[in-house]
PDB file of C-alpha atoms in Angstrom:
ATOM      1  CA  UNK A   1     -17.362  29.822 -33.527  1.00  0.00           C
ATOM      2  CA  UNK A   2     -17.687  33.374 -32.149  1.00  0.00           C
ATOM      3  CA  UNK A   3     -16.011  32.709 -29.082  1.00  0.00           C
ATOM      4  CA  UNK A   4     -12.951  31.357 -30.914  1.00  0.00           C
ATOM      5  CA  UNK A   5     -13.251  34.291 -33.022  1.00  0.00           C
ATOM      6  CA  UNK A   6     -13.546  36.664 -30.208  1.00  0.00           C
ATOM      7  CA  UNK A   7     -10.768  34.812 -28.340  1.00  0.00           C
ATOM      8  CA  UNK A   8      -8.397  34.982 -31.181  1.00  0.00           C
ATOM      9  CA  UNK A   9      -8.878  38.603 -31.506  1.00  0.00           C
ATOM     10  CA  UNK A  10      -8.077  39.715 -28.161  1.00  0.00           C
ATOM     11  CA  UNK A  11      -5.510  36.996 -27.763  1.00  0.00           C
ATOM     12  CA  UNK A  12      -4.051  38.754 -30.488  1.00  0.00           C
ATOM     13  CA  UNK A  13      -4.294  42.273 -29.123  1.00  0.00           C
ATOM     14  CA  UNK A  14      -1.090  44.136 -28.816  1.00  0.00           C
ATOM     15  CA  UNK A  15      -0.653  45.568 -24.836  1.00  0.00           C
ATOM     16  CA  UNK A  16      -2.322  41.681 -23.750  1.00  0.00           C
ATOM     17  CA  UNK A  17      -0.803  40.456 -20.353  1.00  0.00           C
ATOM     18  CA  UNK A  18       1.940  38.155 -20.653  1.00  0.00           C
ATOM     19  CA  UNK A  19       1.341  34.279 -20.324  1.00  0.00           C
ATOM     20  CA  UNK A  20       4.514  31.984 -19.146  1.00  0.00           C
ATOM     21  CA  UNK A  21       3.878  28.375 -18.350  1.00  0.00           C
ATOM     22  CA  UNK A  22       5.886  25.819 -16.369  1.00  0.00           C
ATOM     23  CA  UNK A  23       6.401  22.161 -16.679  1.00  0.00           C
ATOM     24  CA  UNK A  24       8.754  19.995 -14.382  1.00  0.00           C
ATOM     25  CA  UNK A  25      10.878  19.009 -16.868  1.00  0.00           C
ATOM     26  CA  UNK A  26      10.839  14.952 -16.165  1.00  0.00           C
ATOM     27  CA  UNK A  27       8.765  12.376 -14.538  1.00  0.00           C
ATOM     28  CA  UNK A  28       9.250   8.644 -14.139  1.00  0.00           C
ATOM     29  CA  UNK A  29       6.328   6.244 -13.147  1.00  0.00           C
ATOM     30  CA  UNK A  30       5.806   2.739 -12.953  1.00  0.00           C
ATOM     31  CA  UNK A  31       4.296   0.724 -15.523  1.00  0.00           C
ATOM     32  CA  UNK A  32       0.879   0.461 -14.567  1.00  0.00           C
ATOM     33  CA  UNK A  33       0.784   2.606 -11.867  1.00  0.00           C
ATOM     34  CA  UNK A  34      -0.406   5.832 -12.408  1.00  0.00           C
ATOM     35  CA  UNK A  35       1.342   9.776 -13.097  1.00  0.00           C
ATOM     36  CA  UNK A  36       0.069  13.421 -12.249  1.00  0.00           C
ATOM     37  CA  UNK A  37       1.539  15.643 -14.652  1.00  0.00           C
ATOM     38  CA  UNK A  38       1.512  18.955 -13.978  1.00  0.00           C
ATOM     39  CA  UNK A  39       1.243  22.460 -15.827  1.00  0.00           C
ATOM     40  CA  UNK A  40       1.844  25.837 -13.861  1.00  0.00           C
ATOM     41  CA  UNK A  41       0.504  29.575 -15.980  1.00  0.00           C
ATOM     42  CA  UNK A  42       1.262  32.817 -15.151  1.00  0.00           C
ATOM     43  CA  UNK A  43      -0.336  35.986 -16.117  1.00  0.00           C
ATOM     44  CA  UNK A  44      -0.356  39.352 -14.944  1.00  0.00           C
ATOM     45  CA  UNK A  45      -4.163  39.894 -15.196  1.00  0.00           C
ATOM     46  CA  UNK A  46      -6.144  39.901 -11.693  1.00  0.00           C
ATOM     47  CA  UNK A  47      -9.547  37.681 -11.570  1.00  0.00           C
ATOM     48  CA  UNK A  48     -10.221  34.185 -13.064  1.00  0.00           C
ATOM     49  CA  UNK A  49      -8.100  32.656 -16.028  1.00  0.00           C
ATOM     50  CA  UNK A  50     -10.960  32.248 -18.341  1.00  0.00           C
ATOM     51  CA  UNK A  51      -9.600  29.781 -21.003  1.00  0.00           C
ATOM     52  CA  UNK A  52      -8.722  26.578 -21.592  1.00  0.00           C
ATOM     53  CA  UNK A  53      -5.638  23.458 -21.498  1.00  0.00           C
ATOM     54  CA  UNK A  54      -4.741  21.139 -24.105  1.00  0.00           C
ATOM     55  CA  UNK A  55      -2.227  18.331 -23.803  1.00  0.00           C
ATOM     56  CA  UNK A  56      -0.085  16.898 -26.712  1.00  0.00           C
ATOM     57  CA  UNK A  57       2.349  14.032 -26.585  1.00  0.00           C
ATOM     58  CA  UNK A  58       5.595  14.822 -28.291  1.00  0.00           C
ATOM     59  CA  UNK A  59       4.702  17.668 -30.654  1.00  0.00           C
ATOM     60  CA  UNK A  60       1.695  20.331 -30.996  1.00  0.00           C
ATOM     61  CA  UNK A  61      -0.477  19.177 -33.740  1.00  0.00           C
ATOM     62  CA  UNK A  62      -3.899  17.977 -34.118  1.00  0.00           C
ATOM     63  CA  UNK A  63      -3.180  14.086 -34.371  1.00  0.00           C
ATOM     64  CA  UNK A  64      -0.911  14.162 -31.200  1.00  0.00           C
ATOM     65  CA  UNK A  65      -3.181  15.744 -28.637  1.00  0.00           C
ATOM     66  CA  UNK A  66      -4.227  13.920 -25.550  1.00  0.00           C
ATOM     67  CA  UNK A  67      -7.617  13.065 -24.155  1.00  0.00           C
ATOM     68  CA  UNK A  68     -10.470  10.495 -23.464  1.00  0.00           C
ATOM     69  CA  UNK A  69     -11.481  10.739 -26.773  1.00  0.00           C
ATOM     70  CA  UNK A  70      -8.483   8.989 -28.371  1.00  0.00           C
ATOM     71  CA  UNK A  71      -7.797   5.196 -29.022  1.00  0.00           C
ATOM     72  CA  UNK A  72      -4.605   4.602 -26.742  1.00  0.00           C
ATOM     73  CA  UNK A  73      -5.636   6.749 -23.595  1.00  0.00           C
ATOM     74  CA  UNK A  74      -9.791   5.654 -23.660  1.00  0.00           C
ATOM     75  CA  UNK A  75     -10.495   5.802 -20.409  1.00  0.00           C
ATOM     76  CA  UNK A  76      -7.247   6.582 -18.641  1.00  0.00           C
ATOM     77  CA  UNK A  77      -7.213   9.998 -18.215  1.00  0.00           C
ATOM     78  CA  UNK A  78      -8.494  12.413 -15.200  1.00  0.00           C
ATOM     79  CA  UNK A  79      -8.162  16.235 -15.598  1.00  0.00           C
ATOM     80  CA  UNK A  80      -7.580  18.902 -13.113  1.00  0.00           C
ATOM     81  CA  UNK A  81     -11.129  20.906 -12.472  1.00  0.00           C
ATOM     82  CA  UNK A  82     -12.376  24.015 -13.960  1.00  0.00           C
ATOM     83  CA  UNK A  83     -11.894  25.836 -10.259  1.00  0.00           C
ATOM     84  CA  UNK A  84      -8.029  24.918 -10.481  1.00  0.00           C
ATOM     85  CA  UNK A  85      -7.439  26.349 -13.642  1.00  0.00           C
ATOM     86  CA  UNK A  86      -9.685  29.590 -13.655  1.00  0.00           C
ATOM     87  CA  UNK A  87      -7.864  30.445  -9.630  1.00  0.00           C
ATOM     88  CA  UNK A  88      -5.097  28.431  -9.107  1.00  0.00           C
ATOM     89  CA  UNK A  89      -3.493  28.492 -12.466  1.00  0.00           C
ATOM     90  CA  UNK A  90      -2.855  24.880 -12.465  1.00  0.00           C
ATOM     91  CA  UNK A  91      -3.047  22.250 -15.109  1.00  0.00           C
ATOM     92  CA  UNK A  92      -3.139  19.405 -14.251  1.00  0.00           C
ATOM     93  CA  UNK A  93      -3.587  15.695 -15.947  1.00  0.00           C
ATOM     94  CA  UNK A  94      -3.599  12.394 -14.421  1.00  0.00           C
ATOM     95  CA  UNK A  95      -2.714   8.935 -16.376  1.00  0.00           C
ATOM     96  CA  UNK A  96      -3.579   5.820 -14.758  1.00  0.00           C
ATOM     97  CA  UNK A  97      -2.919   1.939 -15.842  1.00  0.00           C
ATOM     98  CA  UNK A  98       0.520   3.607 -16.952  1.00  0.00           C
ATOM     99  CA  UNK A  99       1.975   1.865 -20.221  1.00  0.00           C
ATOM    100  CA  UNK A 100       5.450   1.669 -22.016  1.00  0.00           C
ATOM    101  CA  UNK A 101       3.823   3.661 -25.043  1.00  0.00           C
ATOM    102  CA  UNK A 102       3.355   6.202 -22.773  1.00  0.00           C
ATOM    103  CA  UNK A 103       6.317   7.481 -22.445  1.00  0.00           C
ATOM    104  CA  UNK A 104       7.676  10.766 -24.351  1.00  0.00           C
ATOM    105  CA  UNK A 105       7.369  14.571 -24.048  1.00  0.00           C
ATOM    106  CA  UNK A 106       4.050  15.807 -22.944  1.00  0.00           C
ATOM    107  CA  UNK A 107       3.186  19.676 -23.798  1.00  0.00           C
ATOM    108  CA  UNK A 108       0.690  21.651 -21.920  1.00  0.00           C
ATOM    109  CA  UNK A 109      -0.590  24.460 -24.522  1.00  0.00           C
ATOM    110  CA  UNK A 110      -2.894  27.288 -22.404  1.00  0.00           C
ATOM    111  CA  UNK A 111      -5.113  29.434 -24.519  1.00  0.00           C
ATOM    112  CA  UNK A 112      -5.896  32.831 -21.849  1.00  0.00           C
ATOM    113  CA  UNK A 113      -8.601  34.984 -22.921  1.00  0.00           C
ATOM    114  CA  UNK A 114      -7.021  38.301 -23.262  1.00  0.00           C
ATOM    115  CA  UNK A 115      -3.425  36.714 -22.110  1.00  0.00           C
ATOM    116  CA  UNK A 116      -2.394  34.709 -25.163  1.00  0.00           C
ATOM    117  CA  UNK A 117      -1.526  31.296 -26.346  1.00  0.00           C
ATOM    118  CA  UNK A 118       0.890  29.666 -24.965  1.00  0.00           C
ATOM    119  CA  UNK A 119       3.144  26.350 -24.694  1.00  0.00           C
ATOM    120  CA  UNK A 120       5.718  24.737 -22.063  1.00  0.00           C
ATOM    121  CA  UNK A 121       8.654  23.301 -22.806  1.00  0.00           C
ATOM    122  CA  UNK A 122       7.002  19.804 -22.022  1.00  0.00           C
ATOM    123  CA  UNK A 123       7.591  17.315 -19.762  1.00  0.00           C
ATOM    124  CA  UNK A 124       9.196  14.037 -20.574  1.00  0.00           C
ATOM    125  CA  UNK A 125       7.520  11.026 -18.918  1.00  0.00           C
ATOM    126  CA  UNK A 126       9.933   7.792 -18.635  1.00  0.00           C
ATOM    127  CA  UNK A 127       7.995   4.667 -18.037  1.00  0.00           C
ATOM    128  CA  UNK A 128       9.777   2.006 -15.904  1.00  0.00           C
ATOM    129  CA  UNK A 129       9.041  -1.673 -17.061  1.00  0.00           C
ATOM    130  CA  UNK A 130       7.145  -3.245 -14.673  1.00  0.00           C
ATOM    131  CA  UNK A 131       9.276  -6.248 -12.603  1.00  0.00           C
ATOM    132  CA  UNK A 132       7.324  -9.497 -12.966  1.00  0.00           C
ATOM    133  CA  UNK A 133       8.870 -10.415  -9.546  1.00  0.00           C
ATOM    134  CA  UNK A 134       6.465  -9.711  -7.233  1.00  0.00           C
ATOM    135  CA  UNK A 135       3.821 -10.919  -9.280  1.00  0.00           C
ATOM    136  CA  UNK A 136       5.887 -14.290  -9.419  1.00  0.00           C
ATOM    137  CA  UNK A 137       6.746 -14.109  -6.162  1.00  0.00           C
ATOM    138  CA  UNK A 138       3.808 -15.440  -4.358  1.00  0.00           C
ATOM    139  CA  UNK A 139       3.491 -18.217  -6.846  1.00  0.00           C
ATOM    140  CA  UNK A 140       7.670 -19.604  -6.244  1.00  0.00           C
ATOM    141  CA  UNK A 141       6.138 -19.214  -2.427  1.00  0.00           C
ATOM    142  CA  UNK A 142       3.063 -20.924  -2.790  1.00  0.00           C
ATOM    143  CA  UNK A 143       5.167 -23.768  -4.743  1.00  0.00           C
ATOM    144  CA  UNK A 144       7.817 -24.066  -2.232  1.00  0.00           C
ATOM    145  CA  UNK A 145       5.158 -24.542   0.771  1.00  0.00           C
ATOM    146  CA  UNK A 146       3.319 -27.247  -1.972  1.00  0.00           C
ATOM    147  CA  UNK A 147       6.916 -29.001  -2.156  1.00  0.00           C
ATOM    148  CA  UNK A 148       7.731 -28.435   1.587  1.00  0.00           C
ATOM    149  CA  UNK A 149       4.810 -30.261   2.881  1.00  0.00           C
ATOM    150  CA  UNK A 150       4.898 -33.053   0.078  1.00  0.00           C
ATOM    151  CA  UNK A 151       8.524 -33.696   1.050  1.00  0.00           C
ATOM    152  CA  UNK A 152       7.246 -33.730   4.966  1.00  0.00           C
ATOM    153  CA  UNK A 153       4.533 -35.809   4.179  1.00  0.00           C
ATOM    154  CA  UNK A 154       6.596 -38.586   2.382  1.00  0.00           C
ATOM    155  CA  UNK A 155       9.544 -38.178   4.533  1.00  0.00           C
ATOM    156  CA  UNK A 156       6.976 -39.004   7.745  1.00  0.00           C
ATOM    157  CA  UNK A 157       5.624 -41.867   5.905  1.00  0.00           C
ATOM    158  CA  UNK A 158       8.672 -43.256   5.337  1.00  0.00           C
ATOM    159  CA  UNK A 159      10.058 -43.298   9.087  1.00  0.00           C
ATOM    160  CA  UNK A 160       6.745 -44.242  10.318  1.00  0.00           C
ATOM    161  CA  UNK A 161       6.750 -46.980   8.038  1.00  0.00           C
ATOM    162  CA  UNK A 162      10.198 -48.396   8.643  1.00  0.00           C
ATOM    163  CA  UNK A 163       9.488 -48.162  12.150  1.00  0.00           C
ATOM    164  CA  UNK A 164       6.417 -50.447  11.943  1.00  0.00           C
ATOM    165  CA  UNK A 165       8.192 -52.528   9.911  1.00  0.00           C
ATOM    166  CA  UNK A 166      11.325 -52.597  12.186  1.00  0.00           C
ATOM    167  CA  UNK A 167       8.640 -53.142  15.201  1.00  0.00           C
ATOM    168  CA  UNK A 168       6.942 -55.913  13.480  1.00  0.00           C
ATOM    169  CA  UNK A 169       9.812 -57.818  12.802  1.00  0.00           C
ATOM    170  CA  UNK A 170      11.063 -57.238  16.391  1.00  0.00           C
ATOM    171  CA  UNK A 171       8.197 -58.723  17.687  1.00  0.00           C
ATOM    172  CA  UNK A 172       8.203 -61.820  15.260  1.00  0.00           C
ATOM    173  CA  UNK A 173      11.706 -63.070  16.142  1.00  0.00           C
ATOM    174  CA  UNK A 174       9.992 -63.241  19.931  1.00  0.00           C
ATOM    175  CA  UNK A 175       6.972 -65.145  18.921  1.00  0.00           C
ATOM    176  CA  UNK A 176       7.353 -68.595  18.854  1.00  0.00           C
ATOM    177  CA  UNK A 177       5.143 -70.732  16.797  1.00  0.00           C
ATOM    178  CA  UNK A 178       1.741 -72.143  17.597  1.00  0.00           C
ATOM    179  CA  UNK A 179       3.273 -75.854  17.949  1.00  0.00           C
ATOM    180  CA  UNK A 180       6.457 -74.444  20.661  1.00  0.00           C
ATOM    181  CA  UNK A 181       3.819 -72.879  22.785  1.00  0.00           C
ATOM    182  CA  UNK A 182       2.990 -74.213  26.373  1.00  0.00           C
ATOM    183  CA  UNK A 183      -1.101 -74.281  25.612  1.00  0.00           C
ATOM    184  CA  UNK A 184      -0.944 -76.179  22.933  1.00  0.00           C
ATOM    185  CA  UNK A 185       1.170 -79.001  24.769  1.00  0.00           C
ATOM    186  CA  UNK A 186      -0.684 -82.285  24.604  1.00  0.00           C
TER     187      UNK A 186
END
């Protein structure tokens, strides 16, 4: 509670270093596929950024934040390390198993210690619909080999068939009956 305390304080301060943030203003990914969103902060202090990130989807409240901790991202989420945002300035926040629901305006609030609080101007994720296509794809292909070699199979029959048939009855218009034949001539 001190440190929040503290932090507020200097954040606070009049003659603190200015904080601007940057956020690409839109990103599209695939439905479950995954999407790095990204969060760039400026200040005008030297050294490490000693603070910390928070996410929201849509609107900066309590309710709307995002992280592992809530119902519809469990488990989804990867953030940026602590050594990208203390030199690099860079928030960053990975969503994988992308879903429709996903989809809105995603704000990157930084809290600097002895910089300030602040918030981009967000960055709206679209979420394509997945195409069932080339899931269904190998299954019309696997289908039309199944109906390809049926139809070979019964089509071979056949002509091997009427040609055993056509042989056989060839070959009984030349055989002559027991009684017409020579050996059997008393």
């Amino acid at each position: 509670m001190a440190w929040k305390l503290l932090f507020i304080f200097l954040s606070a301060c009049p003659g603190s270093s200015s904080l601007s943030i940057f956020q690409p203003p839109r990103i599209q990914a695939q439905e479950g596929g995954s999407v790095s969103l990204s969060c760039l902060f400026n200040i005008s202090q030297e050294g490490p950024a000693i603070g910390f990130a928070t996410w929201y989807l849509n609107m900066v409240a309590p309710d709307r934040e995002v992280n592992n901790k809530t119902l519809e991202f469990r488990g989804r989420l990867v953030a940026s390390d602590q050594a990208q945002f203390l030199w690099d300035r860079v928030v960053e926040l990975q969503i994988r198993d992308i879903r429709l629901s996903d989809a809105g305006v995603y704000l990157c609030k930084v809290e600097i210690l002895g910089s300030g609080i602040g918030t981009g101007e967000g960055t709206r994720l679209v979420v394509k619909e997945d195409s069932p296509w080339p899931k269904v794809f190998p299954l019309f292909l696997r289908a039309a080999l199944y109906i390809f070699s049926l139809a070979f199979v019964v089509i071979g029959t056949t002509l091997y068939y009427k040609r055993q048939v056509a042989f056989t009855k060839g070959h009984q218009r030349t055989l002559l009956p027991l009684s017409q034949c020579p050996e059997n001539e008393v």
